[in-house]
Amino acid sequence: MNKKILDDAVVVCNTVAKAINQRNRNGLICPSYCLGEDALINIINKLVMEIKDIEPECFICLNRELQNLKTPNCVNPFSFGAIAAIISVLKRKYIDKSNKKKFFISHSSNDKFIVNGFIKEILKVGCEFRDDDIFCTLDTASIRTGDDFREKIIENMRECDYIFLFISENYNQSDVCKNEMGAAWALKGKRILPFILPGISFEQMGFLNIVKQGALITDTEKLDELYQELCDNYEMQPNWLAFNKAKEDFVNMVKTNLRCHD
């Protein structure tokens, strides 16, 4: 789905609807800012071709209403109302959904250096996601004073698409982290990706070692796989030059930090 076409259709529909409402209230001709029925028909025709394969029912309905949309004086109000309703449904599915958090970061606060590095270099610089796409309790704004910590954790897990588990010795010793891990596996429809931080082995993943293959946080091939998956899932155009630079900076940062603590 090309969200730009859907965005444009929403804007045109809203503008035409506002003009029609003003005309009906005041008995005047449509305001000068109205884009007109031709602009509306053009953008709906583009949208129809965009949803042909992924939303066949909406495709059929839009095509049917388009046949009756144009009238000598203005748009047919019944056809326009049906078109606006269909676009509203598509907007909720393909645009409003994207406002939810995409990633939940499960981690120990003692590993914040590596976790912050992953968020900055891999998710934000390399993949170009925003702060609003990520829920991480290292961000002091993510949970406000007075919020129920447990409810906020579950709420954000439910809303996200991906749950990253940053497994370390610190993680294994934290009851909060273990509870987050258990909650993650109890939810349906989530992509759970365990990453192994330096200092522990795959065997120390616990039961995750049995049910889910983890990846070393510095494994560049696994980071490449993650990037390709995210590009495919969120329909992003890959920019391997930018991602490879961010990936290199992240891996070097982790290795430098390890040497400093040896």
Tab-separated table of N, CA, C and O in Angstrom, residues 7 34 47 49 57 80 102-103 112 119 130 138 142 151 159-161 168 173 177 181 183 197 200 202 209 224 229 237:
chain	number	residue	atom	x	y	z
A	7	ASP	N	-3.026	8.954	1.864
A	7	ASP	CA	-2.981	10.252	2.550
A	7	ASP	C	-3.631	11.339	1.690
A	7	ASP	O	-4.433	12.149	2.169
A	34	CYS	N	-12.099	24.474	-2.613
A	34	CYS	CA	-12.500	23.110	-2.960
A	34	CYS	C	-11.745	22.665	-4.207
A	34	CYS	O	-11.688	23.388	-5.207
A	47	LEU	N	-6.139	5.429	-6.056
A	47	LEU	CA	-6.297	4.578	-4.877
A	47	LEU	C	-6.883	3.223	-5.268
A	47	LEU	O	-6.474	2.184	-4.717
A	49	MET	N	-6.468	1.516	-7.984
A	49	MET	CA	-5.415	0.658	-8.528
A	49	MET	C	-4.461	0.175	-7.438
A	49	MET	O	-3.925	-0.933	-7.505
A	57	GLU	N	-12.608	-6.142	-1.728
A	57	GLU	CA	-13.970	-5.675	-1.463
A	57	GLU	C	-14.057	-4.154	-1.566
A	57	GLU	O	-15.004	-3.617	-2.154
A	80	PHE	N	-20.580	9.908	-2.814
A	80	PHE	CA	-19.460	10.526	-2.099
A	80	PHE	C	-19.404	10.044	-0.654
A	80	PHE	O	-18.319	9.765	-0.118
A	102	LYS	N	6.052	0.407	17.413
A	102	LYS	CA	6.452	-0.749	16.615
A	102	LYS	C	7.330	-1.709	17.411
A	102	LYS	O	7.313	-2.912	17.173
A	103	PHE	N	8.092	-1.172	18.370
A	103	PHE	CA	9.077	-1.990	19.070
A	103	PHE	C	8.953	-1.836	20.589
A	103	PHE	O	8.831	-0.730	21.103
A	112	LYS	N	22.164	-0.596	29.863
A	112	LYS	CA	21.640	0.544	29.114
A	112	LYS	C	22.611	1.072	28.056
A	112	LYS	O	22.170	1.624	27.036
A	119	ILE	N	19.324	1.081	19.986
A	119	ILE	CA	18.204	1.939	19.622
A	119	ILE	C	18.666	3.078	18.711
A	119	ILE	O	18.052	3.358	17.676
A	130	ARG	N	11.495	6.440	14.437
A	130	ARG	CA	11.447	7.599	15.331
A	130	ARG	C	11.325	7.155	16.782
A	130	ARG	O	11.010	5.999	17.072
A	138	LEU	N	14.055	2.816	29.436
A	138	LEU	CA	15.200	3.703	29.654
A	138	LEU	C	14.824	5.147	29.348
A	138	LEU	O	15.465	6.079	29.816
A	142	SER	N	8.635	7.568	28.893
A	142	SER	CA	7.773	6.466	28.467
A	142	SER	C	6.768	6.070	29.550
A	142	SER	O	5.681	5.586	29.242
A	151	GLU	N	0.876	-2.211	34.265
A	151	GLU	CA	-0.146	-2.005	33.234
A	151	GLU	C	0.449	-1.335	32.003
A	151	GLU	O	0.073	-1.643	30.872
A	159	GLU	N	0.441	-3.333	22.000
A	159	GLU	CA	0.346	-2.430	20.858
A	159	GLU	C	1.486	-2.613	19.863
A	159	GLU	O	1.343	-2.244	18.696
A	160	CYS	N	2.610	-3.149	20.296
A	160	CYS	CA	3.776	-3.187	19.423
A	160	CYS	C	3.711	-4.356	18.443
A	160	CYS	O	2.898	-5.265	18.577
A	161	ASP	N	4.591	-4.319	17.446
A	161	ASP	CA	4.729	-5.411	16.483
A	161	ASP	C	5.865	-6.352	16.872
A	161	ASP	O	5.750	-7.569	16.725
A	168	SER	N	21.061	-11.044	28.946
A	168	SER	CA	22.398	-10.900	29.535
A	168	SER	C	22.360	-11.520	30.924
A	168	SER	O	21.312	-11.969	31.402
A	173	GLN	N	19.120	-12.209	35.984
A	173	GLN	CA	19.027	-12.012	37.425
A	173	GLN	C	17.906	-11.057	37.830
A	173	GLN	O	17.704	-10.807	39.016
A	177	CYS	N	12.612	-8.421	34.416
A	177	CYS	CA	12.906	-8.865	33.053
A	177	CYS	C	12.280	-10.231	32.774
A	177	CYS	O	11.725	-10.471	31.692
A	181	MET	N	9.573	-11.175	29.906
A	181	MET	CA	9.761	-12.275	28.978
A	181	MET	C	8.536	-13.184	28.969
A	181	MET	O	8.027	-13.570	27.898
A	183	ALA	N	5.458	-12.421	29.835
A	183	ALA	CA	4.325	-11.700	29.251
A	183	ALA	C	4.424	-11.672	27.734
A	183	ALA	O	3.419	-11.797	27.028
A	197	LEU	N	23.548	-10.590	24.573
A	197	LEU	CA	24.585	-9.591	24.820
A	197	LEU	C	25.895	-10.272	25.190
A	197	LEU	O	25.901	-11.441	25.597
A	200	ILE	N	27.509	-13.866	27.968
A	200	ILE	CA	26.784	-15.099	28.266
A	200	ILE	C	26.740	-15.970	27.018
A	200	ILE	O	26.985	-15.501	25.906
A	202	PHE	N	24.713	-19.106	24.614
A	202	PHE	CA	23.353	-19.440	24.188
A	202	PHE	C	22.662	-20.339	25.213
A	202	PHE	O	21.454	-20.258	25.405
A	209	ASN	N	16.445	-20.987	24.825
A	209	ASN	CA	17.375	-21.759	24.006
A	209	ASN	C	16.686	-22.965	23.368
A	209	ASN	O	17.135	-23.484	22.350
A	224	ASP	N	21.787	-7.707	9.529
A	224	ASP	CA	21.349	-7.516	8.140
A	224	ASP	C	19.993	-8.176	7.902
A	224	ASP	O	19.118	-7.610	7.235
A	229	GLU	N	14.147	-7.652	7.059
A	229	GLU	CA	12.804	-8.003	7.527
A	229	GLU	C	11.998	-6.750	7.845
A	229	GLU	O	10.803	-6.657	7.490
A	237	GLN	N	12.040	1.458	1.662
A	237	GLN	CA	13.061	1.264	0.632
A	237	GLN	C	14.419	1.118	1.315
A	237	GLN	O	14.868	2.033	1.994
